[in-house]
Amino acid sequence: MQRIVLKVGSAVLTQEGDIAHRRLDNLVEFISKLQKKYEVILVSSGAVAAGYTLLPLDKKVIANKQALASIGQPLLMHTYRTEFAKYNIICSQVLIEATLFSDMNRLAHAKDAINTLLENKVVPIINENDVTAIEELVFGDNDQLAAYVTHYFDCELLSILTDIDGFFDKNPHENSDAKLQKIVHTIDSEQLKQKHSANSEFATGGIVTKLKAADFLIKNNKKMFLSSGFDLTCAKEYLLDNLHNNGTLFKAQ
Ligand code: ADP
């Protein structure tokens, strides 16, 4: 069975200061269908935003952000657990730190655990361990973390679900004539130097971190598919029916 990673961002998971329950439900239903065809790992953001719904601390202070992640992570997991249970699916929490990927011994242990979970049809839900992470040693955004997870945990493809239909030739929020790029084989080094352009209050990455993730995966001969997490039609068509009608596929030529 092929193994894939789904990454969902804060923009999709939160709405008006709350967890976007309907979108999360739709995502879980989608994963239940994907499980018939793939082994699925989920990389989920949204812990800080979920924490903020219970205790609105000032997010600009790093210790507050870490506290919010600590409050929000179990709340987010509770929401996932309740929803997955409707499909008789067990989900699990995996908190990792960026340094894991440069420590072959720890990585091998983590891989064994992930393999065991997937063999048992469990959906591992991965997030960066923000509470104990040291600022200089973090990914800081789950796009690049998800790319590493894809590569190091032997997955074929990373599907990023975001608040936009795909990658455009320019920022579509600022340019009405921006065109969606259906397929991308290489990423220009200039594009990787752009400043971050996250669109929503809790998003951290913007398009640059998605391009960095894509660049890493292309170089490692893996694929990345970027599409809307608001409307899952395009991700469903691509992953379940092998139809590429919309969204951006990043892959080596
Ligand atoms: P997420 O929370 O899903 O990671 P982000 O807000 O971090 O979402 O990233 C998606 C945003 O990146 C889009 O909504 C858009 O505002 C911005 N963006 C900037 N340039 C582009 C581009 N060329 N193509 C697509 N999106 C872009």
mmCIF file of C-alpha atoms and ligand atoms in Angstrom:
data_model
loop_
_atom_site.group_PDB
_atom_site.id
_atom_site.type_symbol
_atom_site.label_atom_id
_atom_site.label_comp_id
_atom_site.label_asym_id
_atom_site.label_seq_id
_atom_site.Cartn_x
_atom_site.Cartn_y
_atom_site.Cartn_z
ATOM 1 C CA MET A 1 0.000 0.000 0.000
ATOM 2 C CA GLN A 2 1.278 3.468 -0.828
ATOM 3 C CA ARG A 3 1.948 5.762 2.076
ATOM 4 C CA ILE A 4 0.996 9.446 1.989
ATOM 5 C CA VAL A 5 1.060 12.499 4.261
ATOM 6 C CA LEU A 6 -1.753 15.027 4.522
ATOM 7 C CA LYS A 7 -0.859 18.406 6.007
ATOM 8 C CA VAL A 8 -3.578 20.780 7.110
ATOM 9 C CA GLY A 9 -2.881 24.385 8.105
ATOM 10 C CA SER A 10 -4.330 26.710 10.729
ATOM 11 C CA ALA A 11 -6.195 28.683 8.068
ATOM 12 C CA VAL A 12 -8.311 25.611 7.307
ATOM 13 C CA LEU A 13 -8.678 24.338 10.867
ATOM 14 C CA THR A 14 -9.729 27.569 12.553
ATOM 15 C CA GLN A 15 -12.487 30.049 11.887
ATOM 16 C CA GLU A 16 -13.451 33.201 13.755
ATOM 17 C CA GLY A 17 -11.437 32.280 16.836
ATOM 18 C CA ASP A 18 -12.720 28.716 17.059
ATOM 19 C CA ILE A 19 -11.863 25.267 15.690
ATOM 20 C CA ALA A 20 -13.564 24.975 12.285
ATOM 21 C CA HIS A 21 -15.546 21.859 13.217
ATOM 22 C CA ARG A 22 -17.244 21.290 9.865
ATOM 23 C CA ARG A 23 -13.974 21.465 7.957
ATOM 24 C CA LEU A 24 -12.280 19.164 10.467
ATOM 25 C CA ASP A 25 -15.199 16.701 10.112
ATOM 26 C CA ASN A 26 -14.887 16.792 6.317
ATOM 27 C CA LEU A 27 -11.150 16.174 6.596
ATOM 28 C CA VAL A 28 -11.649 13.139 8.857
ATOM 29 C CA GLU A 29 -14.288 11.713 6.509
ATOM 30 C CA PHE A 30 -11.833 12.186 3.620
ATOM 31 C CA ILE A 31 -9.083 10.368 5.551
ATOM 32 C CA SER A 32 -11.465 7.454 6.229
ATOM 33 C CA LYS A 33 -11.851 7.090 2.434
ATOM 34 C CA LEU A 34 -8.134 7.521 1.786
ATOM 35 C CA GLN A 35 -7.363 4.692 4.202
ATOM 36 C CA LYS A 36 -8.888 2.195 1.745
ATOM 37 C CA LYS A 37 -6.153 3.076 -0.732
ATOM 38 C CA TYR A 38 -3.252 4.425 1.311
ATOM 39 C CA GLU A 39 -1.526 4.383 4.661
ATOM 40 C CA VAL A 40 -2.204 7.915 5.890
ATOM 41 C CA ILE A 41 -0.211 10.175 8.204
ATOM 42 C CA LEU A 42 -1.727 13.527 9.174
ATOM 43 C CA VAL A 43 0.390 16.574 10.005
ATOM 44 C CA SER A 44 -1.901 19.030 11.739
ATOM 45 C CA SER A 45 -1.382 22.636 12.776
ATOM 46 C CA GLY A 46 -3.937 24.473 14.877
ATOM 47 C CA ALA A 47 -2.771 23.827 18.468
ATOM 48 C CA VAL A 48 -1.986 27.486 19.228
ATOM 49 C CA ALA A 49 -5.268 28.624 17.680
ATOM 50 C CA ALA A 50 -7.187 25.967 19.621
ATOM 51 C CA GLY A 51 -5.490 27.070 22.874
ATOM 52 C CA TYR A 52 -6.450 30.661 22.143
ATOM 53 C CA THR A 53 -10.153 29.718 22.154
ATOM 54 C CA LEU A 54 -9.792 28.807 25.855
ATOM 55 C CA LEU A 55 -7.289 31.415 27.028
ATOM 56 C CA PRO A 56 -6.566 34.399 24.766
ATOM 57 C CA LEU A 57 -2.960 35.160 25.774
ATOM 58 C CA ASP A 58 -0.869 37.561 23.712
ATOM 59 C CA LYS A 59 0.631 35.328 20.987
ATOM 60 C CA LYS A 60 3.531 37.684 20.296
ATOM 61 C CA VAL A 61 5.201 36.597 23.560
ATOM 62 C CA ILE A 62 7.007 33.294 22.873
ATOM 63 C CA ALA A 63 6.269 31.765 26.313
ATOM 64 C CA ASN A 64 2.569 32.575 25.784
ATOM 65 C CA LYS A 65 2.621 30.916 22.366
ATOM 66 C CA GLN A 66 4.183 27.819 23.876
ATOM 67 C CA ALA A 67 1.581 27.868 26.667
ATOM 68 C CA LEU A 68 -1.184 28.165 24.047
ATOM 69 C CA ALA A 69 0.238 25.186 22.152
ATOM 70 C CA SER A 70 0.256 23.225 25.403
ATOM 71 C CA ILE A 71 -3.394 24.107 26.122
ATOM 72 C CA GLY A 72 -4.567 23.666 22.544
ATOM 73 C CA GLN A 73 -2.855 20.399 21.577
ATOM 74 C CA PRO A 74 -5.036 18.149 23.806
ATOM 75 C CA LEU A 75 -8.138 20.093 22.782
ATOM 76 C CA LEU A 76 -7.313 19.578 19.115
ATOM 77 C CA MET A 77 -6.573 15.885 19.701
ATOM 78 C CA HIS A 78 -9.854 15.469 21.589
ATOM 79 C CA THR A 79 -11.685 16.935 18.590
ATOM 80 C CA TYR A 80 -9.871 14.596 16.174
ATOM 81 C CA ARG A 81 -10.422 11.589 18.432
ATOM 82 C CA THR A 82 -14.161 12.215 18.724
ATOM 83 C CA GLU A 83 -14.479 12.614 14.968
ATOM 84 C CA PHE A 84 -12.297 9.617 13.992
ATOM 85 C CA ALA A 85 -14.246 7.407 16.430
ATOM 86 C CA LYS A 86 -17.350 7.907 14.221
ATOM 87 C CA TYR A 87 -15.491 5.935 11.521
ATOM 88 C CA ASN A 88 -14.064 3.402 13.984
ATOM 89 C CA ILE A 89 -10.605 4.756 13.332
ATOM 90 C CA ILE A 90 -8.009 5.125 16.072
ATOM 91 C CA CYS A 91 -5.808 8.182 15.856
ATOM 92 C CA SER A 92 -2.629 8.883 17.809
ATOM 93 C CA GLN A 93 -0.534 11.872 18.748
ATOM 94 C CA VAL A 94 3.095 12.164 17.663
ATOM 95 C CA LEU A 95 4.956 15.297 18.767
ATOM 96 C CA ILE A 96 8.341 15.686 17.163
ATOM 97 C CA GLU A 97 11.226 18.113 17.157
ATOM 98 C CA ALA A 98 13.210 19.241 14.147
ATOM 99 C CA THR A 99 16.410 17.700 15.566
ATOM 100 C CA LEU A 100 14.871 14.219 15.184
ATOM 101 C CA PHE A 101 15.753 14.163 11.495
ATOM 102 C CA SER A 102 19.474 14.635 12.085
ATOM 103 C CA ASP A 103 19.696 11.875 14.703
ATOM 104 C CA MET A 104 19.607 8.526 12.896
ATOM 105 C CA ASN A 105 19.186 6.508 16.082
ATOM 106 C CA ARG A 106 16.139 8.460 17.321
ATOM 107 C CA LEU A 107 14.767 8.562 13.777
ATOM 108 C CA ALA A 108 14.972 4.762 13.470
ATOM 109 C CA HIS A 109 12.971 4.387 16.697
ATOM 110 C CA ALA A 110 10.376 6.913 15.552
ATOM 111 C CA LYS A 111 10.097 5.053 12.228
ATOM 112 C CA ASP A 112 9.436 1.756 14.018
ATOM 113 C CA ALA A 113 6.651 3.395 16.021
ATOM 114 C CA ILE A 114 5.101 4.993 12.914
ATOM 115 C CA ASN A 115 5.297 1.675 11.026
ATOM 116 C CA THR A 116 3.552 -0.095 13.901
ATOM 117 C CA LEU A 117 0.788 2.504 14.006
ATOM 118 C CA LEU A 118 0.229 2.324 10.242
ATOM 119 C CA GLU A 119 0.275 -1.496 10.183
ATOM 120 C CA ASN A 120 -2.583 -1.302 12.688
ATOM 121 C CA LYS A 121 -4.577 1.201 10.611
ATOM 122 C CA VAL A 122 -4.038 3.971 13.154
ATOM 123 C CA VAL A 123 -3.795 7.539 11.842
ATOM 124 C CA PRO A 124 -0.715 9.203 13.409
ATOM 125 C CA ILE A 125 -1.334 12.934 13.893
ATOM 126 C CA ILE A 126 1.997 14.715 13.911
ATOM 127 C CA ASN A 127 2.804 18.209 15.140
ATOM 128 C CA GLU A 128 5.963 19.993 16.128
ATOM 129 C CA ASN A 129 6.546 19.890 19.887
ATOM 130 C CA ASP A 130 6.276 23.659 20.325
ATOM 131 C CA VAL A 131 6.298 23.614 24.105
ATOM 132 C CA THR A 132 9.862 22.402 24.569
ATOM 133 C CA ALA A 133 11.312 23.482 21.239
ATOM 134 C CA ILE A 134 14.183 25.948 21.207
ATOM 135 C CA GLU A 135 13.533 28.768 18.797
ATOM 136 C CA GLU A 136 16.708 28.323 16.732
ATOM 137 C CA LEU A 137 16.073 24.608 16.284
ATOM 138 C CA VAL A 138 12.498 24.547 15.109
ATOM 139 C CA PHE A 139 10.903 24.237 11.716
ATOM 140 C CA GLY A 140 8.390 26.837 12.921
ATOM 141 C CA ASP A 141 5.974 25.856 10.199
ATOM 142 C CA ASN A 142 4.433 22.510 9.529
ATOM 143 C CA ASP A 143 4.968 22.657 5.757
ATOM 144 C CA GLN A 144 8.670 21.831 5.991
ATOM 145 C CA LEU A 145 8.104 19.469 8.898
ATOM 146 C CA ALA A 146 5.565 17.601 6.738
ATOM 147 C CA ALA A 147 8.073 17.416 3.860
ATOM 148 C CA TYR A 148 10.642 15.802 6.179
ATOM 149 C CA VAL A 149 8.008 13.409 7.518
ATOM 150 C CA THR A 150 7.156 12.464 3.908
ATOM 151 C CA HIS A 151 10.735 11.767 2.970
ATOM 152 C CA TYR A 152 12.067 10.148 6.145
ATOM 153 C CA PHE A 153 8.985 8.031 6.874
ATOM 154 C CA ASP A 154 9.046 6.597 3.329
ATOM 155 C CA CYS A 155 5.927 8.260 1.903
ATOM 156 C CA GLU A 156 5.292 8.796 -1.820
ATOM 157 C CA LEU A 157 3.490 12.095 -1.640
ATOM 158 C CA LEU A 158 2.643 15.076 0.538
ATOM 159 C CA SER A 159 -0.802 16.603 0.103
ATOM 160 C CA ILE A 160 -0.979 20.125 1.557
ATOM 161 C CA LEU A 161 -4.482 21.403 2.268
ATOM 162 C CA THR A 162 -4.524 25.182 2.515
ATOM 163 C CA ASP A 163 -6.743 28.252 2.132
ATOM 164 C CA ILE A 164 -6.032 28.662 -1.576
ATOM 165 C CA ASP A 165 -6.582 26.525 -4.710
ATOM 166 C CA GLY A 166 -2.892 25.972 -5.441
ATOM 167 C CA PHE A 167 0.319 27.805 -6.356
ATOM 168 C CA PHE A 168 -0.144 30.897 -8.515
ATOM 169 C CA ASP A 169 2.405 32.751 -10.644
ATOM 170 C CA LYS A 170 1.911 35.703 -8.227
ATOM 171 C CA ASN A 171 0.043 36.285 -4.962
ATOM 172 C CA PRO A 172 -3.632 36.042 -5.969
ATOM 173 C CA HIS A 173 -4.713 38.162 -2.997
ATOM 174 C CA GLU A 174 -2.795 41.068 -4.509
ATOM 175 C CA ASN A 175 -3.103 40.316 -8.246
ATOM 176 C CA SER A 176 -6.481 39.577 -9.810
ATOM 177 C CA ASP A 177 -4.816 38.223 -12.988
ATOM 178 C CA ALA A 178 -2.698 35.603 -11.115
ATOM 179 C CA LYS A 179 -2.735 32.226 -12.843
ATOM 180 C CA LEU A 180 -2.728 28.839 -11.132
ATOM 181 C CA GLN A 181 0.279 26.667 -12.023
ATOM 182 C CA LYS A 182 -1.002 23.134 -12.537
ATOM 183 C CA ILE A 183 2.367 21.448 -12.589
ATOM 184 C CA VAL A 184 5.748 22.634 -11.330
ATOM 185 C CA HIS A 185 9.028 20.766 -11.908
ATOM 186 C CA THR A 186 11.581 23.182 -10.488
ATOM 187 C CA ILE A 187 11.555 26.010 -7.973
ATOM 188 C CA ASP A 188 13.532 29.104 -8.623
ATOM 189 C CA SER A 189 15.986 29.966 -5.809
ATOM 190 C CA GLU A 190 14.695 33.587 -5.870
ATOM 191 C CA GLN A 191 11.207 32.344 -4.986
ATOM 192 C CA LEU A 192 12.567 30.656 -1.874
ATOM 193 C CA LYS A 193 13.907 33.989 -0.622
ATOM 194 C CA GLN A 194 10.539 35.803 -0.660
ATOM 195 C CA LYS A 195 9.274 37.075 2.638
ATOM 196 C CA HIS A 196 6.648 35.036 4.429
ATOM 197 C CA SER A 197 3.118 35.700 3.240
ATOM 198 C CA ALA A 198 0.768 33.872 5.607
ATOM 199 C CA ASN A 199 -2.807 34.877 4.990
ATOM 200 C CA SER A 200 -4.513 34.311 8.316
ATOM 201 C CA GLU A 201 -3.961 35.214 11.971
ATOM 202 C CA PHE A 202 -2.577 31.849 13.075
ATOM 203 C CA ALA A 203 -0.811 30.808 9.853
ATOM 204 C CA THR A 204 2.973 30.950 10.030
ATOM 205 C CA GLY A 205 4.189 29.876 6.629
ATOM 206 C CA GLY A 206 2.601 31.468 3.622
ATOM 207 C CA ILE A 207 3.589 30.278 0.178
ATOM 208 C CA VAL A 208 7.376 30.362 0.786
ATOM 209 C CA THR A 209 7.407 27.506 3.293
ATOM 210 C CA LYS A 210 5.240 25.485 0.893
ATOM 211 C CA LEU A 211 7.743 26.124 -1.905
ATOM 212 C CA LYS A 212 10.614 25.093 0.397
ATOM 213 C CA ALA A 213 8.747 21.891 1.206
ATOM 214 C CA ALA A 214 8.147 21.283 -2.516
ATOM 215 C CA ASP A 215 11.783 21.994 -3.378
ATOM 216 C CA PHE A 216 13.004 19.476 -0.777
ATOM 217 C CA LEU A 217 10.593 16.815 -2.028
ATOM 218 C CA ILE A 218 11.327 17.356 -5.735
ATOM 219 C CA LYS A 219 15.056 16.980 -4.964
ATOM 220 C CA ASN A 220 14.285 13.717 -3.158
ATOM 221 C CA ASN A 221 12.115 12.470 -6.006
ATOM 222 C CA LYS A 222 8.850 12.685 -4.093
ATOM 223 C CA LYS A 223 5.661 14.470 -5.077
ATOM 224 C CA MET A 224 3.717 17.285 -3.439
ATOM 225 C CA PHE A 225 0.152 18.289 -4.213
ATOM 226 C CA LEU A 226 -1.138 21.708 -3.069
ATOM 227 C CA SER A 227 -4.880 22.298 -3.060
ATOM 228 C CA SER A 228 -7.788 23.768 -1.141
ATOM 229 C CA GLY A 229 -8.687 22.485 2.313
ATOM 230 C CA PHE A 230 -11.918 24.501 2.277
ATOM 231 C CA ASP A 231 -13.335 22.515 -0.609
ATOM 232 C CA LEU A 232 -11.789 19.033 -0.756
ATOM 233 C CA THR A 233 -13.123 18.198 -4.243
ATOM 234 C CA CYS A 234 -9.803 18.670 -5.961
ATOM 235 C CA ALA A 235 -7.785 16.698 -3.361
ATOM 236 C CA LYS A 236 -10.378 13.908 -3.534
ATOM 237 C CA GLU A 237 -10.245 13.777 -7.329
ATOM 238 C CA TYR A 238 -6.472 13.652 -7.322
ATOM 239 C CA LEU A 239 -5.906 11.191 -4.483
ATOM 240 C CA LEU A 240 -8.916 8.917 -4.869
ATOM 241 C CA ASP A 241 -9.620 9.026 -8.638
ATOM 242 C CA ASN A 242 -6.237 9.969 -10.163
ATOM 243 C CA LEU A 243 -7.799 13.054 -11.777
ATOM 244 C CA HIS A 244 -5.882 16.305 -11.817
ATOM 245 C CA ASN A 245 -8.467 19.004 -12.569
ATOM 246 C CA ASN A 246 -7.190 21.745 -10.295
ATOM 247 C CA GLY A 247 -4.516 22.288 -7.630
ATOM 248 C CA THR A 248 -0.739 22.250 -8.146
ATOM 249 C CA LEU A 249 1.367 19.123 -8.528
ATOM 250 C CA PHE A 250 5.075 19.544 -7.751
ATOM 251 C CA LYS A 251 7.214 16.722 -9.118
ATOM 252 C CA ALA A 252 10.581 16.138 -10.727
ATOM 253 C CA GLN A 253 10.564 16.130 -14.560
HETATM 254 P P1 ADP B 1 -1.724 27.598 5.830
HETATM 255 O O1 ADP B 1 -2.260 28.032 7.176
HETATM 256 O O2 ADP B 1 -2.632 26.641 5.120
HETATM 257 O O3 ADP B 1 -0.314 27.083 5.892
HETATM 258 P P2 ADP B 1 -0.811 30.185 4.701
HETATM 259 O O4 ADP B 1 -1.651 31.402 4.959
HETATM 260 O O5 ADP B 1 0.442 30.009 5.497
HETATM 261 O O6 ADP B 1 -1.770 28.894 4.854
HETATM 262 O O7 ADP B 1 -0.375 30.135 3.124
HETATM 263 C C1 ADP B 1 -1.276 30.312 2.059
HETATM 264 C C2 ADP B 1 -1.284 31.795 1.587
HETATM 265 O O8 ADP B 1 -0.096 32.111 0.856
HETATM 266 C C3 ADP B 1 -2.377 32.119 0.585
HETATM 267 O O9 ADP B 1 -3.633 32.318 1.146
HETATM 268 C C4 ADP B 1 -1.847 33.427 -0.056
HETATM 269 O O10 ADP B 1 -2.283 34.545 0.684
HETATM 270 C C5 ADP B 1 -0.340 33.350 0.138
HETATM 271 N N1 ADP B 1 0.381 33.417 -1.155
HETATM 272 C C6 ADP B 1 1.367 34.300 -1.446
HETATM 273 N N2 ADP B 1 1.831 34.125 -2.716
HETATM 274 C C7 ADP B 1 1.122 33.091 -3.263
HETATM 275 C C8 ADP B 1 1.159 32.417 -4.536
HETATM 276 N N3 ADP B 1 2.027 32.750 -5.516
HETATM 277 N N4 ADP B 1 0.283 31.370 -4.746
HETATM 278 C C9 ADP B 1 -0.561 30.981 -3.753
HETATM 279 N N5 ADP B 1 -0.632 31.585 -2.531
HETATM 280 C C10 ADP B 1 0.188 32.633 -2.263
#
